[in-house]
Amino acid sequence: MLGNSSENSNNGQTHHHRFLPKRIILLRHGESEGNIDGSAYTTTPDHKIPLTSQGIDQAKKAGWRIRHVVSDAGECSNWKVYFYVSPYERTRSTLREIGRAFPKKRVIGVREECRVREQDFGNFQVAERMKAVKETREKFGRFFYRFPEGESAADVYDRVSSFLESLWRDIDMKRLQNDTSDELNLVIISHGLAIRVFLMKWFKWTVEQFEYLNNLGNCEFRVMELGFGGEYSLAVHHTDVEMLEWGLSPEMIADQKWRAHTSRGDWNEKCPWYLDSFFDRFADSDVEED
């Protein structure tokens, strides 16, 4: 059934039940014309860039791979999915092809969500200029560099944060499912940077940790799954090797494993690696200096 999380007050009394999706799956769109030929952006607006034939095939296969995950390889009988999709042509097309793997009765709904769209790189993009701009971004830093007439990753972080607030409201108000006995899975079809920023926000990763993250391949996805205690973790579905390949540090992977077994509401700020990323040294005792 859907994840059932209880939140406790200070005296240990349970005062609220929250039914959580079992999984939140983040998928990057299939291969687009812009992925194989950067000059496409000089004549076609970014949001209208279509998938290639290979991208369409990737999306079809991704649909069956996602269905295999959400159905627990066919072992679960009451699974359902709810889709969020970026308004770009390549993400909408990816969703259409993914949908071929799902019976209509399994799809609770779909919502176009502008806040998970691609990072805005400006309007029509001149190839040579963009090459120079991206070289400057590498020197400046990927997170804070703002493209001329466009966005920085920090800007994307702000709108993704707003989307997450709305997502939690939808979950709390049970807008995403009518039957809480259904095993709900959210599938968000978006773009590489938006997905990395989503994970950064969710797991409270630092800007420095974000800088080391690798982009997802086309139609590659990340599965955030509820652990034993009701906390989402990448480590429930994915291996250490996979997470290392994505750019997670050993400390970040250890945190994911902790989340897979911890009780919801706890937070891992007491872990040395987290505090050490902000402080060099603490006082030796509680005694105040004169």
mmCIF file with all atom_site columns, C-alpha atoms in Angstrom, residues 116-241:
data_model
loop_
_atom_site.group_PDB
_atom_site.id
_atom_site.type_symbol
_atom_site.label_atom_id
_atom_site.label_alt_id
_atom_site.label_comp_id
_atom_site.label_asym_id
_atom_site.label_entity_id
_atom_site.label_seq_id
_atom_site.pdbx_PDB_ins_code
_atom_site.Cartn_x
_atom_site.Cartn_y
_atom_site.Cartn_z
_atom_site.occupancy
_atom_site.B_iso_or_equiv
_atom_site.pdbx_formal_charge
_atom_site.auth_seq_id
_atom_site.auth_comp_id
_atom_site.auth_asym_id
_atom_site.auth_atom_id
_atom_site.pdbx_PDB_model_num
ATOM 1   C CA . VAL A 1 116 ? 10.479 21.668 -13.992 1.00 0.00 ? 116 VAL A CA 1
ATOM 2   C CA . ARG A 1 117 ? 11.296 23.006 -17.467 1.00 0.00 ? 117 ARG A CA 1
ATOM 3   C CA . GLU A 1 118 ? 14.812 23.248 -18.896 1.00 0.00 ? 118 GLU A CA 1
ATOM 4   C CA . GLN A 1 119 ? 17.246 25.886 -17.695 1.00 0.00 ? 119 GLN A CA 1
ATOM 5   C CA . ASP A 1 120 ? 16.718 29.004 -19.816 1.00 0.00 ? 120 ASP A CA 1
ATOM 6   C CA . PHE A 1 121 ? 19.851 29.608 -21.906 1.00 0.00 ? 121 PHE A CA 1
ATOM 7   C CA . GLY A 1 122 ? 18.474 32.727 -23.604 1.00 0.00 ? 122 GLY A CA 1
ATOM 8   C CA . ASN A 1 123 ? 16.462 32.875 -26.814 1.00 0.00 ? 123 ASN A CA 1
ATOM 9   C CA . PHE A 1 124 ? 17.891 31.729 -30.163 1.00 0.00 ? 124 PHE A CA 1
ATOM 10  C CA . GLN A 1 125 ? 21.410 30.500 -29.461 1.00 0.00 ? 125 GLN A CA 1
ATOM 11  C CA . VAL A 1 126 ? 24.380 31.354 -31.687 1.00 0.00 ? 126 VAL A CA 1
ATOM 12  C CA . ALA A 1 127 ? 26.649 28.300 -31.686 1.00 0.00 ? 127 ALA A CA 1
ATOM 13  C CA . GLU A 1 128 ? 30.007 30.060 -31.387 1.00 0.00 ? 128 GLU A CA 1
ATOM 14  C CA . ARG A 1 129 ? 28.737 32.440 -28.736 1.00 0.00 ? 129 ARG A CA 1
ATOM 15  C CA . MET A 1 130 ? 27.263 29.596 -26.684 1.00 0.00 ? 130 MET A CA 1
ATOM 16  C CA . LYS A 1 131 ? 30.543 27.703 -26.845 1.00 0.00 ? 131 LYS A CA 1
ATOM 17  C CA . ALA A 1 132 ? 32.365 30.688 -25.348 1.00 0.00 ? 132 ALA A CA 1
ATOM 18  C CA . VAL A 1 133 ? 29.632 31.237 -22.760 1.00 0.00 ? 133 VAL A CA 1
ATOM 19  C CA . LYS A 1 134 ? 29.778 27.606 -21.595 1.00 0.00 ? 134 LYS A CA 1
ATOM 20  C CA . GLU A 1 135 ? 33.557 27.807 -21.298 1.00 0.00 ? 135 GLU A CA 1
ATOM 21  C CA . THR A 1 136 ? 33.092 30.853 -19.062 1.00 0.00 ? 136 THR A CA 1
ATOM 22  C CA . ARG A 1 137 ? 30.536 28.935 -17.002 1.00 0.00 ? 137 ARG A CA 1
ATOM 23  C CA . GLU A 1 138 ? 33.094 26.205 -16.321 1.00 0.00 ? 138 GLU A CA 1
ATOM 24  C CA . LYS A 1 139 ? 35.475 28.821 -14.882 1.00 0.00 ? 139 LYS A CA 1
ATOM 25  C CA . PHE A 1 140 ? 32.788 30.688 -12.941 1.00 0.00 ? 140 PHE A CA 1
ATOM 26  C CA . GLY A 1 141 ? 30.950 27.654 -11.542 1.00 0.00 ? 141 GLY A CA 1
ATOM 27  C CA . ARG A 1 142 ? 27.914 25.810 -12.878 1.00 0.00 ? 142 ARG A CA 1
ATOM 28  C CA . PHE A 1 143 ? 25.522 26.692 -10.067 1.00 0.00 ? 143 PHE A CA 1
ATOM 29  C CA . PHE A 1 144 ? 25.800 30.484 -9.910  1.00 0.00 ? 144 PHE A CA 1
ATOM 30  C CA . TYR A 1 145 ? 26.673 31.334 -13.530 1.00 0.00 ? 145 TYR A CA 1
ATOM 31  C CA . ARG A 1 146 ? 23.725 33.032 -15.212 1.00 0.00 ? 146 ARG A CA 1
ATOM 32  C CA . PHE A 1 147 ? 23.461 32.788 -18.987 1.00 0.00 ? 147 PHE A CA 1
ATOM 33  C CA . PRO A 1 148 ? 23.010 36.153 -20.728 1.00 0.00 ? 148 PRO A CA 1
ATOM 34  C CA . GLU A 1 149 ? 19.234 36.679 -21.107 1.00 0.00 ? 149 GLU A CA 1
ATOM 35  C CA . GLY A 1 150 ? 18.770 33.332 -19.351 1.00 0.00 ? 150 GLY A CA 1
ATOM 36  C CA . GLU A 1 151 ? 19.006 31.562 -16.002 1.00 0.00 ? 151 GLU A CA 1
ATOM 37  C CA . SER A 1 152 ? 21.567 30.206 -13.587 1.00 0.00 ? 152 SER A CA 1
ATOM 38  C CA . ALA A 1 153 ? 21.205 26.846 -11.874 1.00 0.00 ? 153 ALA A CA 1
ATOM 39  C CA . ALA A 1 154 ? 20.457 28.888 -8.743  1.00 0.00 ? 154 ALA A CA 1
ATOM 40  C CA . ASP A 1 155 ? 17.435 30.371 -10.537 1.00 0.00 ? 155 ASP A CA 1
ATOM 41  C CA . VAL A 1 156 ? 16.266 26.876 -11.465 1.00 0.00 ? 156 VAL A CA 1
ATOM 42  C CA . TYR A 1 157 ? 16.736 25.864 -7.808  1.00 0.00 ? 157 TYR A CA 1
ATOM 43  C CA . ASP A 1 158 ? 14.318 28.586 -6.724  1.00 0.00 ? 158 ASP A CA 1
ATOM 44  C CA . ARG A 1 159 ? 11.505 27.513 -9.054  1.00 0.00 ? 159 ARG A CA 1
ATOM 45  C CA . VAL A 1 160 ? 12.065 23.804 -8.362  1.00 0.00 ? 160 VAL A CA 1
ATOM 46  C CA . SER A 1 161 ? 11.829 24.635 -4.640  1.00 0.00 ? 161 SER A CA 1
ATOM 47  C CA . SER A 1 162 ? 8.467  26.276 -5.314  1.00 0.00 ? 162 SER A CA 1
ATOM 48  C CA . PHE A 1 163 ? 7.320  23.163 -7.179  1.00 0.00 ? 163 PHE A CA 1
ATOM 49  C CA . LEU A 1 164 ? 8.311  20.961 -4.236  1.00 0.00 ? 164 LEU A CA 1
ATOM 50  C CA . GLU A 1 165 ? 6.195  23.063 -1.880  1.00 0.00 ? 165 GLU A CA 1
ATOM 51  C CA . SER A 1 166 ? 3.208  22.564 -4.202  1.00 0.00 ? 166 SER A CA 1
ATOM 52  C CA . LEU A 1 167 ? 3.947  18.854 -4.479  1.00 0.00 ? 167 LEU A CA 1
ATOM 53  C CA . TRP A 1 168 ? 3.866  18.431 -0.698  1.00 0.00 ? 168 TRP A CA 1
ATOM 54  C CA . ARG A 1 169 ? 0.567  20.318 -0.514  1.00 0.00 ? 169 ARG A CA 1
ATOM 55  C CA . ASP A 1 170 ? -0.897 17.999 -3.162  1.00 0.00 ? 170 ASP A CA 1
ATOM 56  C CA . ILE A 1 171 ? 0.288  14.982 -1.176  1.00 0.00 ? 171 ILE A CA 1
ATOM 57  C CA . ASP A 1 172 ? -1.006 16.333 2.147   1.00 0.00 ? 172 ASP A CA 1
ATOM 58  C CA . MET A 1 173 ? -4.413 17.165 0.684   1.00 0.00 ? 173 MET A CA 1
ATOM 59  C CA . LYS A 1 174 ? -4.589 13.787 -1.125  1.00 0.00 ? 174 LYS A CA 1
ATOM 60  C CA . ARG A 1 175 ? -5.067 15.460 -4.503  1.00 0.00 ? 175 ARG A CA 1
ATOM 61  C CA . LEU A 1 176 ? -2.991 12.806 -6.277  1.00 0.00 ? 176 LEU A CA 1
ATOM 62  C CA . GLN A 1 177 ? -5.028 9.734  -5.349  1.00 0.00 ? 177 GLN A CA 1
ATOM 63  C CA . ASN A 1 178 ? -8.512 8.858  -4.147  1.00 0.00 ? 178 ASN A CA 1
ATOM 64  C CA . ASP A 1 179 ? -7.831 5.368  -2.811  1.00 0.00 ? 179 ASP A CA 1
ATOM 65  C CA . THR A 1 180 ? -5.073 5.322  -0.203  1.00 0.00 ? 180 THR A CA 1
ATOM 66  C CA . SER A 1 181 ? -4.776 1.544  -0.601  1.00 0.00 ? 181 SER A CA 1
ATOM 67  C CA . ASP A 1 182 ? -3.246 2.129  -4.042  1.00 0.00 ? 182 ASP A CA 1
ATOM 68  C CA . GLU A 1 183 ? 0.538  2.098  -4.264  1.00 0.00 ? 183 GLU A CA 1
ATOM 69  C CA . LEU A 1 184 ? 1.199  5.508  -5.790  1.00 0.00 ? 184 LEU A CA 1
ATOM 70  C CA . ASN A 1 185 ? 4.271  6.323  -7.890  1.00 0.00 ? 185 ASN A CA 1
ATOM 71  C CA . LEU A 1 186 ? 5.079  9.840  -9.098  1.00 0.00 ? 186 LEU A CA 1
ATOM 72  C CA . VAL A 1 187 ? 6.987  10.098 -12.377 1.00 0.00 ? 187 VAL A CA 1
ATOM 73  C CA . ILE A 1 188 ? 8.507  13.490 -13.223 1.00 0.00 ? 188 ILE A CA 1
ATOM 74  C CA . ILE A 1 189 ? 9.719  13.882 -16.822 1.00 0.00 ? 189 ILE A CA 1
ATOM 75  C CA . SER A 1 190 ? 12.112 16.774 -16.943 1.00 0.00 ? 190 SER A CA 1
ATOM 76  C CA . HIS A 1 191 ? 15.654 17.844 -17.920 1.00 0.00 ? 191 HIS A CA 1
ATOM 77  C CA . GLY A 1 192 ? 19.132 17.011 -16.693 1.00 0.00 ? 192 GLY A CA 1
ATOM 78  C CA . LEU A 1 193 ? 19.897 20.123 -14.679 1.00 0.00 ? 193 LEU A CA 1
ATOM 79  C CA . ALA A 1 194 ? 16.393 20.459 -13.246 1.00 0.00 ? 194 ALA A CA 1
ATOM 80  C CA . ILE A 1 195 ? 16.582 16.858 -11.993 1.00 0.00 ? 195 ILE A CA 1
ATOM 81  C CA . ARG A 1 196 ? 19.975 17.410 -10.347 1.00 0.00 ? 196 ARG A CA 1
ATOM 82  C CA . VAL A 1 197 ? 18.660 20.571 -8.691  1.00 0.00 ? 197 VAL A CA 1
ATOM 83  C CA . PHE A 1 198 ? 15.550 18.680 -7.533  1.00 0.00 ? 198 PHE A CA 1
ATOM 84  C CA . LEU A 1 199 ? 17.760 16.077 -5.835  1.00 0.00 ? 199 LEU A CA 1
ATOM 85  C CA . MET A 1 200 ? 19.979 18.801 -4.376  1.00 0.00 ? 200 MET A CA 1
ATOM 86  C CA . LYS A 1 201 ? 16.994 20.538 -2.817  1.00 0.00 ? 201 LYS A CA 1
ATOM 87  C CA . TRP A 1 202 ? 15.368 17.333 -1.567  1.00 0.00 ? 202 TRP A CA 1
ATOM 88  C CA . PHE A 1 203 ? 18.466 15.854 0.049   1.00 0.00 ? 203 PHE A CA 1
ATOM 89  C CA . LYS A 1 204 ? 19.906 19.204 1.203   1.00 0.00 ? 204 LYS A CA 1
ATOM 90  C CA . TRP A 1 205 ? 23.110 18.834 -0.809  1.00 0.00 ? 205 TRP A CA 1
ATOM 91  C CA . THR A 1 206 ? 25.491 21.771 -0.822  1.00 0.00 ? 206 THR A CA 1
ATOM 92  C CA . VAL A 1 207 ? 26.475 23.847 -3.858  1.00 0.00 ? 207 VAL A CA 1
ATOM 93  C CA . GLU A 1 208 ? 29.906 22.209 -3.787  1.00 0.00 ? 208 GLU A CA 1
ATOM 94  C CA . GLN A 1 209 ? 28.314 18.747 -3.885  1.00 0.00 ? 209 GLN A CA 1
ATOM 95  C CA . PHE A 1 210 ? 26.069 19.836 -6.761  1.00 0.00 ? 210 PHE A CA 1
ATOM 96  C CA . GLU A 1 211 ? 29.104 20.877 -8.798  1.00 0.00 ? 211 GLU A CA 1
ATOM 97  C CA . TYR A 1 212 ? 30.390 17.280 -8.795  1.00 0.00 ? 212 TYR A CA 1
ATOM 98  C CA . LEU A 1 213 ? 27.129 15.722 -10.012 1.00 0.00 ? 213 LEU A CA 1
ATOM 99  C CA . ASN A 1 214 ? 27.122 14.250 -13.514 1.00 0.00 ? 214 ASN A CA 1
ATOM 100 C CA . ASN A 1 215 ? 24.250 14.770 -15.907 1.00 0.00 ? 215 ASN A CA 1
ATOM 101 C CA . LEU A 1 216 ? 21.782 11.983 -16.618 1.00 0.00 ? 216 LEU A CA 1
ATOM 102 C CA . GLY A 1 217 ? 21.821 10.240 -19.968 1.00 0.00 ? 217 GLY A CA 1
ATOM 103 C CA . ASN A 1 218 ? 18.795 10.494 -22.234 1.00 0.00 ? 218 ASN A CA 1
ATOM 104 C CA . CYS A 1 219 ? 15.853 8.566  -20.719 1.00 0.00 ? 219 CYS A CA 1
ATOM 105 C CA . GLU A 1 220 ? 17.981 7.686  -17.707 1.00 0.00 ? 220 GLU A CA 1
ATOM 106 C CA . PHE A 1 221 ? 16.106 7.950  -14.413 1.00 0.00 ? 221 PHE A CA 1
ATOM 107 C CA . ARG A 1 222 ? 16.657 8.164  -10.665 1.00 0.00 ? 222 ARG A CA 1
ATOM 108 C CA . VAL A 1 223 ? 14.344 6.339  -8.263  1.00 0.00 ? 223 VAL A CA 1
ATOM 109 C CA . MET A 1 224 ? 13.681 7.890  -4.873  1.00 0.00 ? 224 MET A CA 1
ATOM 110 C CA . GLU A 1 225 ? 11.951 5.148  -2.901  1.00 0.00 ? 225 GLU A CA 1
ATOM 111 C CA . LEU A 1 226 ? 10.556 5.047  0.613   1.00 0.00 ? 226 LEU A CA 1
ATOM 112 C CA . GLY A 1 227 ? 12.835 3.244  3.029   1.00 0.00 ? 227 GLY A CA 1
ATOM 113 C CA . PHE A 1 228 ? 11.806 1.149  6.008   1.00 0.00 ? 228 PHE A CA 1
ATOM 114 C CA . GLY A 1 229 ? 11.182 4.192  8.216   1.00 0.00 ? 229 GLY A CA 1
ATOM 115 C CA . GLY A 1 230 ? 9.323  6.326  5.658   1.00 0.00 ? 230 GLY A CA 1
ATOM 116 C CA . GLU A 1 231 ? 12.232 8.440  4.398   1.00 0.00 ? 231 GLU A CA 1
ATOM 117 C CA . TYR A 1 232 ? 13.026 8.665  0.681   1.00 0.00 ? 232 TYR A CA 1
ATOM 118 C CA . SER A 1 233 ? 16.394 7.372  -0.470  1.00 0.00 ? 233 SER A CA 1
ATOM 119 C CA . LEU A 1 234 ? 18.246 6.633  -3.700  1.00 0.00 ? 234 LEU A CA 1
ATOM 120 C CA . ALA A 1 235 ? 19.914 3.676  -1.985  1.00 0.00 ? 235 ALA A CA 1
ATOM 121 C CA . VAL A 1 236 ? 16.739 1.571  -1.837  1.00 0.00 ? 236 VAL A CA 1
ATOM 122 C CA . HIS A 1 237 ? 16.724 1.016  -5.610  1.00 0.00 ? 237 HIS A CA 1
ATOM 123 C CA . HIS A 1 238 ? 20.225 1.979  -6.737  1.00 0.00 ? 238 HIS A CA 1
ATOM 124 C CA . THR A 1 239 ? 23.667 0.517  -5.982  1.00 0.00 ? 239 THR A CA 1
ATOM 125 C CA . ASP A 1 240 ? 26.745 2.215  -4.540  1.00 0.00 ? 240 ASP A CA 1
ATOM 126 C CA . VAL A 1 241 ? 28.474 1.863  -7.920  1.00 0.00 ? 241 VAL A CA 1
#
